[in-house]
Coordinates of C-alpha atoms in Angstrom, one line a residue:
X6 CA -45.7 -12.2 31.8
X7 CA -42.6 -10.5 33.1
X8 CA -40.6 -11.6 30.0
X9 CA -43.4 -10.4 27.8
X10 CA -43.5 -7.0 29.6
X11 CA -39.7 -6.7 29.3
X12 CA -39.9 -7.5 25.6
X13 CA -42.5 -4.8 25.1
X14 CA -40.3 -2.3 26.9
X15 CA -37.4 -3.3 24.8
X16 CA -39.4 -3.0 21.6
X17 CA -40.7 0.4 22.7
X18 CA -37.2 1.6 23.4
X19 CA -36.1 0.4 20.0
X20 CA -38.9 2.2 18.3
X21 CA -38.2 5.4 20.2
X22 CA -34.5 5.1 19.3
X23 CA -35.4 4.5 15.7
X24 CA -37.8 7.4 15.7
X25 CA -35.2 9.7 17.3
X26 CA -32.6 8.7 14.7
X27 CA -35.2 9.3 12.0
X28 CA -36.3 12.7 13.5
X29 CA -32.7 14.1 13.4
X30 CA -32.6 16.4 10.3
X31 CA -29.3 16.1 8.4
X32 CA -27.4 19.3 7.6
X33 CA -24.2 19.4 5.6
X34 CA -21.8 22.3 6.2
X35 CA -19.0 23.0 3.8
X36 CA -16.1 25.0 5.3
X37 CA -14.0 27.5 3.4
X38 CA -10.8 26.0 4.5
X39 CA -9.3 23.0 6.4
X40 CA -10.2 22.1 9.9
X41 CA -8.8 24.8 12.1
X42 CA -9.9 27.3 14.8
X43 CA -11.3 29.6 12.2
X44 CA -14.3 27.3 12.3
X45 CA -14.2 26.5 16.0
X46 CA -17.9 27.4 16.6
X47 CA -19.2 24.7 14.4
X48 CA -17.0 22.0 15.8
X49 CA -17.8 23.1 19.3
X50 CA -21.5 23.0 18.6
X51 CA -21.2 19.5 17.3
X52 CA -18.9 18.3 20.1
X53 CA -21.0 19.9 22.9
X54 CA -24.3 18.5 21.6
X55 CA -25.7 21.9 20.6
X56 CA -26.8 20.6 17.2
X57 CA -28.1 17.4 18.6
X58 CA -30.2 19.4 21.1
X59 CA -31.8 21.2 18.1
X60 CA -32.6 17.8 16.5
X61 CA -29.9 18.2 13.9
X62 CA -27.3 15.7 12.6
X63 CA -24.6 18.0 11.2
X64 CA -21.8 16.8 8.9
X65 CA -18.9 19.3 8.7
X66 CA -16.9 19.0 5.5
X67 CA -13.4 20.6 5.6
X68 CA -12.3 22.7 2.7
X69 CA -9.0 23.0 0.9
X70 CA -7.2 24.7 -2.0
X71 CA -9.2 22.9 -4.6
X72 CA -12.6 23.3 -3.0
X73 CA -14.8 26.3 -3.8
X74 CA -17.7 26.4 -1.3
X75 CA -20.1 28.1 -3.8
X76 CA -19.5 25.3 -6.3
X77 CA -20.1 22.7 -3.7
X78 CA -23.3 24.4 -2.7
X79 CA -24.5 24.8 -6.3
X80 CA -23.7 21.1 -7.0
X81 CA -25.8 19.9 -4.1
X82 CA -22.8 18.8 -2.0
X83 CA -23.8 21.0 1.0
X84 CA -26.8 22.7 2.5
X85 CA -24.9 25.7 3.9
X86 CA -21.3 27.0 3.4
X87 CA -18.9 29.3 5.0
X88 CA -17.7 32.0 2.6
X89 CA -16.6 35.6 2.4
X90 CA -19.1 38.3 1.3
X91 CA -17.0 39.6 -1.6
X92 CA -16.7 36.2 -3.1
X93 CA -20.4 35.5 -2.5
X94 CA -21.6 38.7 -4.1
X95 CA -19.3 38.2 -7.1
X96 CA -20.6 34.6 -7.4
X97 CA -24.2 35.9 -7.1
X98 CA -23.7 38.4 -9.9
X99 CA -22.4 35.6 -12.1
X100 CA -25.6 33.6 -11.6
X101 CA -25.3 31.5 -8.5
X102 CA -27.9 32.9 -6.1
X103 CA -26.0 32.8 -2.8
X104 CA -27.8 34.3 0.2
X105 CA -26.2 35.3 3.5
X106 CA -28.3 34.0 6.4
X107 CA -25.9 34.8 9.3
X108 CA -22.6 36.6 10.0
X109 CA -20.7 35.1 12.9
X110 CA -17.5 37.1 12.1
X111 CA -18.0 40.8 13.0
X112 CA -14.5 42.0 12.0
X113 CA -12.1 41.3 9.2
X114 CA -8.8 39.4 9.9
X115 CA -7.2 40.1 6.6
X116 CA -4.1 42.1 6.2
X117 CA -0.9 42.6 4.2
X118 CA 2.3 41.7 6.0
X119 CA 5.5 43.3 4.7
X120 CA 9.2 43.1 5.5
X121 CA 10.3 46.3 7.1
X122 CA 13.6 46.2 5.1
X123 CA 11.6 46.9 1.9
X124 CA 11.1 50.5 3.1
X125 CA 7.3 50.2 3.0
X126 CA 5.7 52.3 5.7
X127 CA 2.4 53.3 4.1
X128 CA 0.1 52.0 1.4
X129 CA 1.5 54.4 -1.2
X130 CA 4.8 52.7 -0.8
X131 CA 3.4 49.5 -2.4
X132 CA 4.1 51.1 -5.9
X133 CA 6.8 49.2 -7.7
X134 CA 6.7 46.3 -5.3
X135 CA 5.6 42.7 -5.7
X136 CA 2.7 41.7 -3.4
X137 CA 1.5 38.2 -2.7
X138 CA -2.3 37.8 -3.2
X139 CA -4.6 34.8 -2.7
X140 CA -7.0 34.0 -5.5
X141 CA -10.0 31.7 -5.7
X142 CA -12.3 34.5 -4.6
X143 CA -10.0 35.8 -1.9
X144 CA -8.5 38.4 -4.3
X145 CA -11.5 40.6 -4.4
X146 CA -10.8 42.7 -1.2
X147 CA -7.2 43.3 -2.4
X148 CA -8.3 44.4 -5.9
X149 CA -10.8 46.7 -4.4
X150 CA -8.2 48.2 -2.1
X151 CA -5.8 48.8 -4.9
X152 CA -8.6 50.4 -6.9
X153 CA -9.4 52.8 -4.1
X154 CA -5.7 53.7 -3.9
X155 CA -5.6 54.1 -7.7
X156 CA -2.7 51.7 -7.9
X157 CA -2.7 49.5 -11.0
X158 CA -2.2 45.8 -10.5
X159 CA -0.4 45.3 -13.8
X160 CA 3.1 46.0 -12.6
X161 CA 5.4 48.9 -13.4
X162 CA 6.9 51.7 -11.3
X163 CA 3.5 53.2 -10.5
X164 CA 1.7 49.9 -10.0
X165 CA 2.2 46.6 -8.1
X166 CA 3.2 43.2 -9.5
X167 CA 0.7 40.6 -8.2
X168 CA 2.3 37.3 -7.2
X169 CA -0.3 34.5 -7.1
X170 CA 0.3 33.4 -3.6
X171 CA -0.2 29.8 -2.4
X172 CA -1.7 29.2 0.9
X173 CA 1.6 29.6 2.8
X174 CA 4.0 32.3 3.7
X175 CA 7.0 31.2 1.6
X176 CA 7.1 34.2 -0.7
X177 CA 7.8 36.5 2.3
X178 CA 10.3 34.1 3.9
X179 CA 12.1 33.6 0.6
X180 CA 11.8 37.4 -0.2
X181 CA 10.0 36.7 -3.4
X182 CA 7.5 39.4 -2.4
X183 CA 7.7 42.6 -0.4
X184 CA 4.4 41.8 1.2
X185 CA 2.0 38.9 1.4
X186 CA -1.6 38.3 2.2
X187 CA -2.1 37.1 5.8
X188 CA -4.9 36.6 8.3
X189 CA -4.4 37.9 11.8
X190 CA -5.2 34.4 13.1
X191 CA -3.2 32.2 10.8
X192 CA -0.5 33.2 8.3
X193 CA 0.8 36.1 10.4
X194 CA 1.4 33.6 13.3
X195 CA 3.1 31.3 10.8
X196 CA 5.6 34.1 9.9
X197 CA 6.4 34.6 13.6
X198 CA 6.7 30.9 14.1
X199 CA 9.2 30.8 11.3
X200 CA 11.5 33.0 13.3
X201 CA 10.7 36.4 11.9
X202 CA 10.5 39.1 14.6
X203 CA 7.4 41.2 14.8
X204 CA 9.7 44.3 14.9
X205 CA 11.0 43.3 11.4
X206 CA 7.5 43.5 10.0
X207 CA 5.0 46.1 8.9
X208 CA 1.3 45.2 8.8
X209 CA -1.7 46.8 7.1
X210 CA -5.0 45.6 8.4
X211 CA -7.9 46.0 5.9
X212 CA -10.0 46.9 8.9
X213 CA -7.7 49.9 9.7
X214 CA -7.4 51.0 6.1
X215 CA -11.2 51.5 5.8
X216 CA -11.6 48.8 3.1
X217 CA -12.5 45.8 5.3
X218 CA -15.1 43.5 3.9
X219 CA -17.2 40.9 5.7
X220 CA -15.6 37.4 6.0
X221 CA -16.8 34.0 7.2
X222 CA -20.6 34.3 6.8
X223 CA -23.1 31.5 6.3
X224 CA -24.6 31.1 2.9
X225 CA -27.4 29.0 1.3
X226 CA -29.0 28.9 -2.1
X227 CA -31.9 31.3 -2.5
X228 CA -34.4 28.8 -3.8
X229 CA -33.9 26.5 -0.7
X230 CA -35.3 29.2 1.6
X231 CA -38.7 28.7 0.0
X232 CA -38.8 25.3 1.7
X233 CA -40.3 25.8 5.2
X234 CA -38.5 22.7 6.6
X235 CA -35.1 23.8 5.2
X236 CA -35.7 27.3 6.6
X237 CA -36.5 25.9 10.1
X238 CA -33.4 23.7 10.0
X239 CA -31.3 26.8 9.2
X240 CA -32.8 28.6 12.2
X241 CA -31.8 25.7 14.4
X242 CA -28.4 25.4 12.8
X243 CA -27.6 29.1 13.2
X244 CA -28.9 29.1 16.9
X245 CA -26.7 26.1 17.8
X246 CA -23.7 27.4 15.8
X247 CA -23.8 30.8 17.7
X248 CA -23.9 28.9 21.0
X249 CA -20.8 27.1 19.8
X250 CA -19.1 30.4 18.9
X251 CA -19.8 32.0 22.2
X252 CA -18.6 28.9 24.1
X253 CA -15.4 29.0 22.0
X254 CA -14.9 32.7 22.8
X255 CA -15.2 32.0 26.5
X256 CA -13.1 28.8 26.4
X257 CA -10.4 29.3 23.7
X258 CA -8.0 26.6 24.9
X259 CA -10.7 24.0 25.2
X260 CA -12.1 25.0 21.8
X261 CA -8.6 24.6 20.3
X262 CA -8.5 21.1 21.8
X263 CA -11.8 20.2 20.1
X264 CA -10.3 21.4 16.8
X265 CA -7.3 19.1 17.3
X266 CA -9.5 16.2 18.0
X267 CA -11.3 16.7 14.7
X268 CA -8.2 17.3 12.6
X269 CA -8.1 14.1 10.6
X270 CA -4.9 15.4 8.8
X271 CA -2.9 15.7 12.0
X272 CA -1.3 18.8 10.5
X273 CA -2.3 21.2 13.2
X274 CA -0.3 21.9 16.3
X275 CA -1.6 22.8 19.7
X276 CA 0.3 26.0 20.0
X277 CA -0.8 27.3 16.6
X278 CA -4.5 26.4 17.2
X279 CA -4.6 28.0 20.6
X280 CA -3.0 31.1 19.2
X281 CA -5.4 31.1 16.3
X282 CA -8.4 30.7 18.6
X283 CA -7.4 33.7 20.6
X284 CA -7.2 35.8 17.5
X285 CA -10.4 34.4 16.0
X286 CA -12.3 35.2 19.2
X287 CA -11.5 38.9 18.6
X288 CA -13.3 38.8 15.2
X289 CA -16.4 37.0 16.4
X290 CA -16.7 39.1 19.7
X291 CA -19.8 41.2 19.7
X292 CA -21.5 39.3 17.0
X293 CA -24.9 37.7 17.7
X294 CA -24.8 36.1 14.2
X295 CA -27.1 38.7 12.7
X296 CA -25.7 40.6 9.7
X297 CA -25.1 44.3 10.4
X298 CA -26.6 46.2 7.5
X299 CA -24.0 49.0 7.9
X300 CA -21.2 46.4 7.6
X301 CA -23.0 44.9 4.5
X302 CA -23.3 48.4 2.9
X303 CA -19.7 49.1 3.6
X304 CA -18.6 45.9 1.9
X305 CA -20.9 46.6 -1.1
X306 CA -19.5 50.2 -1.4
X307 CA -16.0 48.9 -1.3
X308 CA -16.6 46.3 -4.0
X309 CA -18.5 48.7 -6.3
X310 CA -15.7 51.3 -6.0
X311 CA -13.3 49.4 -8.1
X312 CA -12.8 51.9 -10.9
X313 CA -13.0 50.5 -14.4
X314 CA -13.0 46.9 -13.2
X315 CA -15.1 46.7 -10.0
X316 CA -15.7 43.3 -8.3
X317 CA -19.4 43.8 -8.7
X318 CA -21.0 46.1 -11.3
X319 CA -24.4 46.8 -9.6
X320 CA -26.0 47.0 -6.2
X321 CA -27.0 43.5 -5.2
X322 CA -30.6 42.6 -4.4
X323 CA -31.7 39.7 -2.3
X324 CA -28.1 38.8 -1.3
X325 CA -28.9 38.5 2.4
X326 CA -31.9 37.8 4.7
X327 CA -32.4 38.4 8.4
X328 CA -35.3 36.0 8.6
X329 CA -33.1 33.2 9.9
X330 CA -31.3 35.2 12.6
X331 CA -34.5 37.0 13.6
X332 CA -36.0 33.6 14.4
X333 CA -32.9 32.1 15.9
X334 CA -32.3 35.0 18.3
X335 CA -35.9 35.1 19.7

């Protein structure tokens, strides 16, 4: 009898385990770039069991130079992606219906970093200079800024020559460009780590220039939100992700360690990731995950104000929803 009872308990435990495994809803997140502290909140949420507590089994897919999050999403390779709003709105206007469901990043980390020796002290001094610019959707904030300054991007003494910048800082170090695109939390630190003194640099933060656009939001396909189960999974995903972000803000060094543990490439260093996490925390600070309509409107206005060649040509409709964060934040 005892053996039979033990067998029944074992069978019951096996069934419960199987049920628990079956009950976990799978969610695939596609990142905008490689594993680094820029995405710490998601790795923390997975490491600390925040996703598991919500009944989710989350697969985090790193990005890279040849990976466009919107294309991955449209192709069914992910349920939700991290992308910048300018890229998402431009993609939506081209026919891929991306919808912002949450906005963990409150501030922009994008800036131009220039060598002081070039004589650049203000944006008007960009004229006649070569500037490094990222593409693959990252060029939109820059193009909008130049349009606002009425500086052509076709070269010449009154314009700027655009150097298609790789995802490194070599053009500045090798003096191929007077300025390059950098993020406060990554490439700027790389320039300093290469031995360039901060006193030898001049930086222009998009946030300070009044042309900042929203970065690192969470996006899904519009049609998917018609599915009640998918929508509920996104509520759980956003709730757990924001727990991860707030934990990372409060424990930056530990969050950086979690990133290093998940970096399959082994390319990241402890010092860089800890420095990055400190800077990223400044951009997520104050965010609950809910999209601020004023920030959204500012981004749209910036993108529409592109002169004869704006990033988007009309006011977007349906490009964001607060339904997910409204439910997640209850």
